[in-house]
mmCIF file of C-alpha atoms in Angstrom:
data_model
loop_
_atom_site.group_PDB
_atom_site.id
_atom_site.type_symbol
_atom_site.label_atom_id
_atom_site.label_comp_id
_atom_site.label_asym_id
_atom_site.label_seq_id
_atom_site.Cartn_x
_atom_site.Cartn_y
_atom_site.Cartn_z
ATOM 1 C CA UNK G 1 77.669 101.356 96.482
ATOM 2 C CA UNK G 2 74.624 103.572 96.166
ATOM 3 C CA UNK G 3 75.730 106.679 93.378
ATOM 4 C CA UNK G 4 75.142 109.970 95.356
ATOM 5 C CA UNK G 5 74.437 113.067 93.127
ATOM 6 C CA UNK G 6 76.496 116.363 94.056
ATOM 7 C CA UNK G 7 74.721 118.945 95.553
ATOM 8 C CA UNK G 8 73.401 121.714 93.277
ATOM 9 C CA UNK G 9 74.088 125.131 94.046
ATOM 10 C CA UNK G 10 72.123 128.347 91.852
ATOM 11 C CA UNK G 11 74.428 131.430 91.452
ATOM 12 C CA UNK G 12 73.235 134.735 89.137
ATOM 13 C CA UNK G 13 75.155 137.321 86.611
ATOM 14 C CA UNK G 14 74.749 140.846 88.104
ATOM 15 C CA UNK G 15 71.366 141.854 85.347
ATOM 16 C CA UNK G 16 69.870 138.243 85.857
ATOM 17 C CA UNK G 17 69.526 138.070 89.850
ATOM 18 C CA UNK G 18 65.950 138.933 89.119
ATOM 19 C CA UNK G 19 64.991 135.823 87.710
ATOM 20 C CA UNK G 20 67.620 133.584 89.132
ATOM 21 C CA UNK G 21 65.919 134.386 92.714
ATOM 22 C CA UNK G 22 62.584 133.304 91.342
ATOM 23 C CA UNK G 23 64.366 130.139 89.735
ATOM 24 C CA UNK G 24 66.274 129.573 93.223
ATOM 25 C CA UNK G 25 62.739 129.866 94.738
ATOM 26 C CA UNK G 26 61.446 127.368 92.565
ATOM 27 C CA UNK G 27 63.994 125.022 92.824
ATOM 28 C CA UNK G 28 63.408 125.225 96.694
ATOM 29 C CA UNK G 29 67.263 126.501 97.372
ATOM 30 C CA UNK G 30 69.254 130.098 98.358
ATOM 31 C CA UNK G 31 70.642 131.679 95.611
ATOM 32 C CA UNK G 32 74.329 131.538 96.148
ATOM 33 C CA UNK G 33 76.397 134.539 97.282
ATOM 34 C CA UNK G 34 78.507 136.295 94.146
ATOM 35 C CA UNK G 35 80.329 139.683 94.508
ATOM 36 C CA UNK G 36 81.414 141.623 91.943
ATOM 37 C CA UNK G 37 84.487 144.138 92.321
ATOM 38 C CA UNK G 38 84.644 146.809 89.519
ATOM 39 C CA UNK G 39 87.772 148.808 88.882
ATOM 40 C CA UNK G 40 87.521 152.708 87.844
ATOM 41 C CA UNK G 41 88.036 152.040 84.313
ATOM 42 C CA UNK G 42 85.092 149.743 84.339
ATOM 43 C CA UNK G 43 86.779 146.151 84.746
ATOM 44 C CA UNK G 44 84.949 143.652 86.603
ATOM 45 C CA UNK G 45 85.600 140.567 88.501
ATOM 46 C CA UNK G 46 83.393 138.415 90.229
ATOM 47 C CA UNK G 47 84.114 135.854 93.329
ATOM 48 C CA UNK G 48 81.520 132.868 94.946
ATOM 49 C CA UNK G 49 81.499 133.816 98.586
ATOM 50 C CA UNK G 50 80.755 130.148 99.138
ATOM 51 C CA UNK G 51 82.637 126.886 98.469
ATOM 52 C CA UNK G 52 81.817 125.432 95.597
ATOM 53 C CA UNK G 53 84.079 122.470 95.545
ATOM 54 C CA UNK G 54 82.502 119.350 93.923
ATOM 55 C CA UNK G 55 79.299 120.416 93.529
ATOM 56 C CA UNK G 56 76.758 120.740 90.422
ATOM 57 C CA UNK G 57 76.980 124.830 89.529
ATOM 58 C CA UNK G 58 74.205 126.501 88.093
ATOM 59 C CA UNK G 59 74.739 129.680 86.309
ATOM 60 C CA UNK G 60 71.580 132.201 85.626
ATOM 61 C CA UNK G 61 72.817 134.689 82.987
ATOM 62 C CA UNK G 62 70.424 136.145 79.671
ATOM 63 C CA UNK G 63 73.429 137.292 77.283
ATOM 64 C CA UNK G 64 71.167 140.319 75.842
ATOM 65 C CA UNK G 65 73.705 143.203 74.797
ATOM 66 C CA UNK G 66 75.673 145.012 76.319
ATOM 67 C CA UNK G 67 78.402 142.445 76.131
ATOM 68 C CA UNK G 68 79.450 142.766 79.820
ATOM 69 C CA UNK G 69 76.553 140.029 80.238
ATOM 70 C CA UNK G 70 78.567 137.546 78.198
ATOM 71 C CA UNK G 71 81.765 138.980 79.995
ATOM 72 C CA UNK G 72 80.408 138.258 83.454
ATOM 73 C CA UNK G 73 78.956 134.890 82.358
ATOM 74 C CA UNK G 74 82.621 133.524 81.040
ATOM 75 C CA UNK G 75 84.397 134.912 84.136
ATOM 76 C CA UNK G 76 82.266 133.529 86.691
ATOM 77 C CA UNK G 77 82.139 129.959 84.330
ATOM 78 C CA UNK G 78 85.800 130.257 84.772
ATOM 79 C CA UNK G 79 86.300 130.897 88.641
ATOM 80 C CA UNK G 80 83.578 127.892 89.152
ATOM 81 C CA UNK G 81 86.069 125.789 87.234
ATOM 82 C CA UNK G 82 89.047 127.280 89.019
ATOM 83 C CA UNK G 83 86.894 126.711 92.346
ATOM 84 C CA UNK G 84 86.690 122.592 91.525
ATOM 85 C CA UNK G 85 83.307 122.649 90.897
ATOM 86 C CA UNK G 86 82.189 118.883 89.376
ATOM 87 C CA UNK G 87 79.491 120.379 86.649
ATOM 88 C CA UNK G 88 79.013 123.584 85.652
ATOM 89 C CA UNK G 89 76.000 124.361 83.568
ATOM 90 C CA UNK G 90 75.216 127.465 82.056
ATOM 91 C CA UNK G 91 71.443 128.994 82.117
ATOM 92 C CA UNK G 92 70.886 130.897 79.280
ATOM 93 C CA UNK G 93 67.358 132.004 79.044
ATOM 94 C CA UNK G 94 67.818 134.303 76.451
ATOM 95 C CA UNK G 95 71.171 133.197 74.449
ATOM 96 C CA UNK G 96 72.580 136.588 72.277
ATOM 97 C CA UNK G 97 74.053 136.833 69.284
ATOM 98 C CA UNK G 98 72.036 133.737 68.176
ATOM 99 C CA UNK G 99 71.323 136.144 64.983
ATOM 100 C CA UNK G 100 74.835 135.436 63.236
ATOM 101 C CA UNK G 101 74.248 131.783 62.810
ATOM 102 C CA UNK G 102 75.629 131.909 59.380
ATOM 103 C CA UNK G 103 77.523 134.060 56.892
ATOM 104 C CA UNK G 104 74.333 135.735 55.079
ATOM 105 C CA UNK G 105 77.435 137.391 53.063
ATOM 106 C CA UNK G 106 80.906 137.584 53.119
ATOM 107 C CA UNK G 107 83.223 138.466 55.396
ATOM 108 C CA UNK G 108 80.483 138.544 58.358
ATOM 109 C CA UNK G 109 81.451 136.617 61.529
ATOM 110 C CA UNK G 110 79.661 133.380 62.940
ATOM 111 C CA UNK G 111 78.748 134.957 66.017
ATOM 112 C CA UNK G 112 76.746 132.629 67.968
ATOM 113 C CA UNK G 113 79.523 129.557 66.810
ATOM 114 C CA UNK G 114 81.732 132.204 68.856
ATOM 115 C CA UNK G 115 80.068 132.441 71.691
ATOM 116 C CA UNK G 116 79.790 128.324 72.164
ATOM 117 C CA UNK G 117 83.057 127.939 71.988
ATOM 118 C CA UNK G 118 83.418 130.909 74.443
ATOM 119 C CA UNK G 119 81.387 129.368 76.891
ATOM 120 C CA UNK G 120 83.595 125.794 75.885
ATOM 121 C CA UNK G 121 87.076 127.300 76.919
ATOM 122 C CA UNK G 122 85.432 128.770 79.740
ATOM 123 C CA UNK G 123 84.593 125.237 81.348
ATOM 124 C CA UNK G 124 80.634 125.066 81.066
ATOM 125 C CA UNK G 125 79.936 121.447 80.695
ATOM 126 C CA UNK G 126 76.499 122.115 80.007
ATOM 127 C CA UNK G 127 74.436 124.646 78.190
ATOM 128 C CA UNK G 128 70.488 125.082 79.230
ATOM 129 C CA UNK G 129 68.783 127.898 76.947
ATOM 130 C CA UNK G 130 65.294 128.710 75.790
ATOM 131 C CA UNK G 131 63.446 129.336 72.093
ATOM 132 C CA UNK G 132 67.036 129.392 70.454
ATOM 133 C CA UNK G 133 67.008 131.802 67.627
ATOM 134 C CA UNK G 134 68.096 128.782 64.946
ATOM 135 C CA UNK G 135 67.686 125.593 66.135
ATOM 136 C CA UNK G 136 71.279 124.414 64.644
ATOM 137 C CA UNK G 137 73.221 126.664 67.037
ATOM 138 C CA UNK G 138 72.879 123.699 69.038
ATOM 139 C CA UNK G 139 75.276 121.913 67.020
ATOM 140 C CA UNK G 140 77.649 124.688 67.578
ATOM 141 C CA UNK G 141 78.458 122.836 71.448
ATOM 142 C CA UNK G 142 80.666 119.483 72.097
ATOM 143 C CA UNK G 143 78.530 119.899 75.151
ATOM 144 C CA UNK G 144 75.147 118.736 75.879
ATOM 145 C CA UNK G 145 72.593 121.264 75.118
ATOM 146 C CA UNK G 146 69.306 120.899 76.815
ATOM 147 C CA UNK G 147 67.280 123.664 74.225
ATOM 148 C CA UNK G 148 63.788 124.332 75.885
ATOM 149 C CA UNK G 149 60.705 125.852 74.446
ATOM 150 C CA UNK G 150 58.565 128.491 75.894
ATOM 151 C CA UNK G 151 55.489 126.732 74.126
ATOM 152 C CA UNK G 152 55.390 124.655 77.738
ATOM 153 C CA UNK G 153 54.421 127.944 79.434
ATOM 154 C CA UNK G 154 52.577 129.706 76.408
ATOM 155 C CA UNK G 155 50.047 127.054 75.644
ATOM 156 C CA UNK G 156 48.163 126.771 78.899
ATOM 157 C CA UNK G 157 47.965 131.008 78.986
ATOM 158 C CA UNK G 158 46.658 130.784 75.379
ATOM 159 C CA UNK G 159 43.896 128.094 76.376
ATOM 160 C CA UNK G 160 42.520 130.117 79.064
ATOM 161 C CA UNK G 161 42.048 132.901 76.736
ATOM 162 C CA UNK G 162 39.158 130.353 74.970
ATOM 163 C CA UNK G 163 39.281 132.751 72.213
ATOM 164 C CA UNK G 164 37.051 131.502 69.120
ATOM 165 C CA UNK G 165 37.909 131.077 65.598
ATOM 166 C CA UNK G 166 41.604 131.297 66.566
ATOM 167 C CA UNK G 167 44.466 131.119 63.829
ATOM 168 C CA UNK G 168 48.183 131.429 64.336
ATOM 169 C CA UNK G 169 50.567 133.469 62.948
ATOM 170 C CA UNK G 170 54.497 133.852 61.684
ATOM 171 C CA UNK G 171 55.551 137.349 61.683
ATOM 172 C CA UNK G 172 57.822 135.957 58.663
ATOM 173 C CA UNK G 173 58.920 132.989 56.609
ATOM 174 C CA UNK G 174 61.786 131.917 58.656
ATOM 175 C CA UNK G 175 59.196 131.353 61.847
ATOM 176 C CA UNK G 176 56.623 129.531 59.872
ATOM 177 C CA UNK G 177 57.402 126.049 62.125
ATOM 178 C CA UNK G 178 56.949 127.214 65.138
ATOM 179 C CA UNK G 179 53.895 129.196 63.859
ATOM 180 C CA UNK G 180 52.682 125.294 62.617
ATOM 181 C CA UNK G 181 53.994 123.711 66.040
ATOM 182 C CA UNK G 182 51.663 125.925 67.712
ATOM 183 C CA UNK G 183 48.680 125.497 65.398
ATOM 184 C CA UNK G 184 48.947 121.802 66.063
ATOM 185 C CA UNK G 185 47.886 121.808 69.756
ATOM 186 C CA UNK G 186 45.397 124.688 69.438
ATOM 187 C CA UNK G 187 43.697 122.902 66.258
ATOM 188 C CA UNK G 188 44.241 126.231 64.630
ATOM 189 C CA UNK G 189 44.874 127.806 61.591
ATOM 190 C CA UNK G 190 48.078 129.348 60.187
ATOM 191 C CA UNK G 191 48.440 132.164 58.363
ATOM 192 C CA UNK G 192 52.674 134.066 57.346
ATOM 193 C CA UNK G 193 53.374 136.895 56.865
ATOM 194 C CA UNK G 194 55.698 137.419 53.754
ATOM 195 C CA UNK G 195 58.329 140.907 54.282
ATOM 196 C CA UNK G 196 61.535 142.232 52.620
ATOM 197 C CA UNK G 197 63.981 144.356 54.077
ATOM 198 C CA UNK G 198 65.742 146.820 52.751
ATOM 199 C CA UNK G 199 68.284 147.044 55.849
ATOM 200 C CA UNK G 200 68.114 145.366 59.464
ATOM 201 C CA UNK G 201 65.141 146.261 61.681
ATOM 202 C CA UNK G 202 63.199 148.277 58.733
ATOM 203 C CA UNK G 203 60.206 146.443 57.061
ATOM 204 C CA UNK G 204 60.494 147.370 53.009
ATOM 205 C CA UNK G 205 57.186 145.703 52.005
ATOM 206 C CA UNK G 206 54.727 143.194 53.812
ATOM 207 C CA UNK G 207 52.115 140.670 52.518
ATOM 208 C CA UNK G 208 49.959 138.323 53.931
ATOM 209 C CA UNK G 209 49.451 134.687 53.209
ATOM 210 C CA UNK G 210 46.484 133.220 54.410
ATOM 211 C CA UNK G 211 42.740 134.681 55.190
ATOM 212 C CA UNK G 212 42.406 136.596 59.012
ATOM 213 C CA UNK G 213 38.813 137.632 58.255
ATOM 214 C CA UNK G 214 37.064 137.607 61.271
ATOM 215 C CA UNK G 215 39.534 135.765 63.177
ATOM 216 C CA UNK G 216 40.950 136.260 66.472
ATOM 217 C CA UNK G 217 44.782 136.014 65.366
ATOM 218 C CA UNK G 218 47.812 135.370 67.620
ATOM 219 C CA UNK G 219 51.275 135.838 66.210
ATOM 220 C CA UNK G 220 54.388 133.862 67.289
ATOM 221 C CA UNK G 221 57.525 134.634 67.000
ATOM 222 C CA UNK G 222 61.265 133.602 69.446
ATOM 223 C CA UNK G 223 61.657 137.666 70.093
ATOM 224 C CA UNK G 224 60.568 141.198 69.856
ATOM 225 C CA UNK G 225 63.542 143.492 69.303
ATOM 226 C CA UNK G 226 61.835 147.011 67.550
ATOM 227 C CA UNK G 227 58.810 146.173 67.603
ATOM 228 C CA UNK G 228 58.268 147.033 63.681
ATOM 229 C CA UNK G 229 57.284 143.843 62.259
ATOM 230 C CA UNK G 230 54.868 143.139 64.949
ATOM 231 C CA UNK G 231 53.307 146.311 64.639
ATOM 232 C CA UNK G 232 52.879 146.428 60.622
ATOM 233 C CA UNK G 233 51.840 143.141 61.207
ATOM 234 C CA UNK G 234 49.077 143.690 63.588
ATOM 235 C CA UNK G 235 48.164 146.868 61.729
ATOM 236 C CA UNK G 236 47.842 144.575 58.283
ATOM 237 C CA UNK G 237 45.608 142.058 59.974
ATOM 238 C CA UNK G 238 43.452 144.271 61.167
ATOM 239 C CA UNK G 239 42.818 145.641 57.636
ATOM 240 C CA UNK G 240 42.824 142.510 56.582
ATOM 241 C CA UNK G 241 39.335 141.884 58.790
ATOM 242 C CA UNK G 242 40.559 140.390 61.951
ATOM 243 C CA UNK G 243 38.515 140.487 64.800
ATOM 244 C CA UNK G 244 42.044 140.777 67.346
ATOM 245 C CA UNK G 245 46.058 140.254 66.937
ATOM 246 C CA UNK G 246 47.869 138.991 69.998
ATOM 247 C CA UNK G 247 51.869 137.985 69.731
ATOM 248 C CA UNK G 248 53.706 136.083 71.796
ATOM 249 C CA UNK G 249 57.636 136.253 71.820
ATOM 250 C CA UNK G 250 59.896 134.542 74.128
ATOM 251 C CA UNK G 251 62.806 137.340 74.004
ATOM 252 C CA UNK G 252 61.451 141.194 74.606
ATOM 253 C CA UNK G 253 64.612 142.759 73.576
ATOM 254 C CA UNK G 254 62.429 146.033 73.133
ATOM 255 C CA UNK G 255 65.477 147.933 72.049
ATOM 256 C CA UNK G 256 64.761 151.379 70.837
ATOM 257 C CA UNK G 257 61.087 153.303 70.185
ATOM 258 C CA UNK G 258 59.154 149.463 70.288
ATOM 259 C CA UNK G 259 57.435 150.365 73.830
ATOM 260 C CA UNK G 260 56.020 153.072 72.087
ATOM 261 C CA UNK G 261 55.653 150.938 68.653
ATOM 262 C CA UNK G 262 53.936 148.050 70.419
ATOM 263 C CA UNK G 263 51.591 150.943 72.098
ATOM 264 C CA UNK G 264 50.156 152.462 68.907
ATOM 265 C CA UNK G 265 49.849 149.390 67.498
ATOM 266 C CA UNK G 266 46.851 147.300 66.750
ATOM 267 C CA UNK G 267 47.966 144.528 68.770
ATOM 268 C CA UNK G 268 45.418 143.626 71.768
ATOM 269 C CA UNK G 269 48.260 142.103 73.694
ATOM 270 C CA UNK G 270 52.101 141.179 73.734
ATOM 271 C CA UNK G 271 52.616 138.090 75.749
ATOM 272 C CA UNK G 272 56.756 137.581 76.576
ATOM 273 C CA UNK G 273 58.309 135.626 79.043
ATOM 274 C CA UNK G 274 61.137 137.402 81.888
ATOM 275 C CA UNK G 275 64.133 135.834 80.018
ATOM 276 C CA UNK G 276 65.058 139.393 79.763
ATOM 277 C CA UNK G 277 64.143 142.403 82.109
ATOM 278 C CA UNK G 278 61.485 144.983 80.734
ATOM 279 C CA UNK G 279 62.374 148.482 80.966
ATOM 280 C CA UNK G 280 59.514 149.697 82.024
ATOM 281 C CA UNK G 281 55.642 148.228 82.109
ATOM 282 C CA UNK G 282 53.216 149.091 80.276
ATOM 283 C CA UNK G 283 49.296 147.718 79.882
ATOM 284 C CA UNK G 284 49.721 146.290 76.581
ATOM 285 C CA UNK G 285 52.394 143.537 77.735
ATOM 286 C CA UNK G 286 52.012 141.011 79.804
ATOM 287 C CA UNK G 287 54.929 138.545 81.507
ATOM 288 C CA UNK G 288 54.676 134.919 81.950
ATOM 289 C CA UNK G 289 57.471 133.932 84.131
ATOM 290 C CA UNK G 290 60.007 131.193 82.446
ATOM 291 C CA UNK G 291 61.147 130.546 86.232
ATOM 292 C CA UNK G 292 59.247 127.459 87.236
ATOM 293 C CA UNK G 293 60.033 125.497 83.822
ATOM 294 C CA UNK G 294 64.047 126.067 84.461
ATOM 295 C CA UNK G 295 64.069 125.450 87.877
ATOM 296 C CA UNK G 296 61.747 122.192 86.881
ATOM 297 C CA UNK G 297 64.069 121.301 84.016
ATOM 298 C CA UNK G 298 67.489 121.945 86.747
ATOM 299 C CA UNK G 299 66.116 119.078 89.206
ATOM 300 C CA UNK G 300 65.683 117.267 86.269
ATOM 301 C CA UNK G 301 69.232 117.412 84.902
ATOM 302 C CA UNK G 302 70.673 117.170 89.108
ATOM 303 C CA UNK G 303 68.982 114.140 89.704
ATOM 304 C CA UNK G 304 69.618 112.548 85.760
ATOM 305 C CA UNK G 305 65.690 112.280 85.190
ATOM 306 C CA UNK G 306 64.757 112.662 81.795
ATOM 307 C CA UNK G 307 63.538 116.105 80.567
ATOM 308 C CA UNK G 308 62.031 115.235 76.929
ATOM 309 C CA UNK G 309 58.314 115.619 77.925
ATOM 310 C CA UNK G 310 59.124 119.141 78.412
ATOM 311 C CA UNK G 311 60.125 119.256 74.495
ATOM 312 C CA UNK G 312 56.355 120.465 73.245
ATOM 313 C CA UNK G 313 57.953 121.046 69.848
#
């Protein structure tokens, strides 16, 4: 008897319709019908206006802050489940909270450990996410975890550049492998930048490690939140002799003043992908849609194909 896959179905949180039409569009299916009903005090509930009975459930849904994203994610996890659906995966392009991976002091909460099992109780039976913050928050799931890189997407934009005497950069210590991942398929240099904090989201003191004279430099990094390190970054190469700074980060979280941060800055050009919705547009940034890679990666996973040649690092 010949195995017959369920049929696969693509279904959006209310900020991440957006990108879930363009994955839907990709894929080569509708984007399923979801209503939400929100009470006066601000209580929501959504409801599939389609069966979903047996069927292989995708779920588009960046967690970015507020927390209603999560909230809407783990409800509509939960009426897929309640609505017999065979596999329900979760699409998390840009997984939040993925900054508390550990207690960096005591009496702090494991945030991100908090959110898997969230998204465990809820019934996802699979996770699909994008440039994780910490690659070990993997480990945080009893459910397969299918962790892909924006690198896939990235690389071919940062070829066509043909920029010349190109050298990568980490914004900071912690992103120095995927600074060296990078360097490995450009043949490039790698330079890290070395910065202290004295509290979260403001740069103390910044050093350099590594020679950018008269290089064309391109920083890395998994997300852009405000915009400071990038800037004093840029603004440090520059003096340092560099002919131009570009950065690329997955996440643009762009929380705060960074628009106009990344807009006095140095940099040339911030490259992000649409994991998360920009606020507004601006000359200096420029989006490489994440769309066709996830909708690639979901036939992959409905029709059990292998997906590791989409692993790049």
């Amino acid at each position: 008897m010949q195995h017959q896959e369920p049929e696969a179905k693509i279904f959006a949180c209310s900020k991440s319709v957006y990108l879930a039409e363009k994955i839907a569009q990709e894929y080569g299916i509708p984007l399923g019908k979801v209503t939400f009903s929100v009470y006066s005090d601000g209580e929501f509930q959504p409801s599939y206006e389609e069966s979903i009975r047996g069927l292989r459930v995708f779920i588009v849904c960046s967690t970015f802050p507020n927390a209603d994203n999560l909230m809407e994610l783990l409800l509509m996890i939960d009426a897929a489940k309640r609505a017999s659906a065979r596999h329900i995966t979760a699409v998390i392009p840009y997984f939040g909270w993925a900054r508390q991976d550990r207690k960096d002091k005591p009496r702090v909460p494991i945030g991100a450990k908090l959110v898997a099992n969230l998204l465990q109780a809820a019934g996802a039976t699979r996770v699909m996410t994008m440039d994780l913050h910490a690659d070990q928050i993997q480990g945080f799931f009893e459910k397969p975890v299918d962790h892909l890189f924006a690198s896939t997407i990235f690389l071919p934009y940062v070829k066509s550049l043909n920029l010349e005497n190109l050298t990568i950069a980490s914004p900071d210590m912690g992103g120095s492998k995927r600074a060296y991942a990078y360097s490995k398929f450009l043949e490039s240099d790698v330079v890290i930048c070395y910065k202290q904090r004295k509290v979260a989201n403001i740069i103390d003191t910044m050093e350099l490690i590594g020679d950018v004279k008269g290089r064309n430099v391109i920083l890395v990094d998994d997300m852009i939140d405000t915009g400071g390190t990038l800037a004093k970054a840029a603004d440090l190469m520059i003096e340092k002799g560099a002919l131009s700074v570009r950065a690329i980060c997955t996440h643009p979280l762009l929380s705060g003043d960074a628009y106009e941060k990344i807009e006095n800055s140095k940099l040339t050009e911030l490259i992000v992908t649409d994991s998360i919705p920009l606020r507004k547009s601006t000359p200096k940034i420029r989006v490489v849609s994440c769309a066709p890679l996830f909708a690639e990666v979901m036939q992959m996973v409905q029709h059990n194909n292998s997906i590791s040649g989409k692993f790049l690092m």
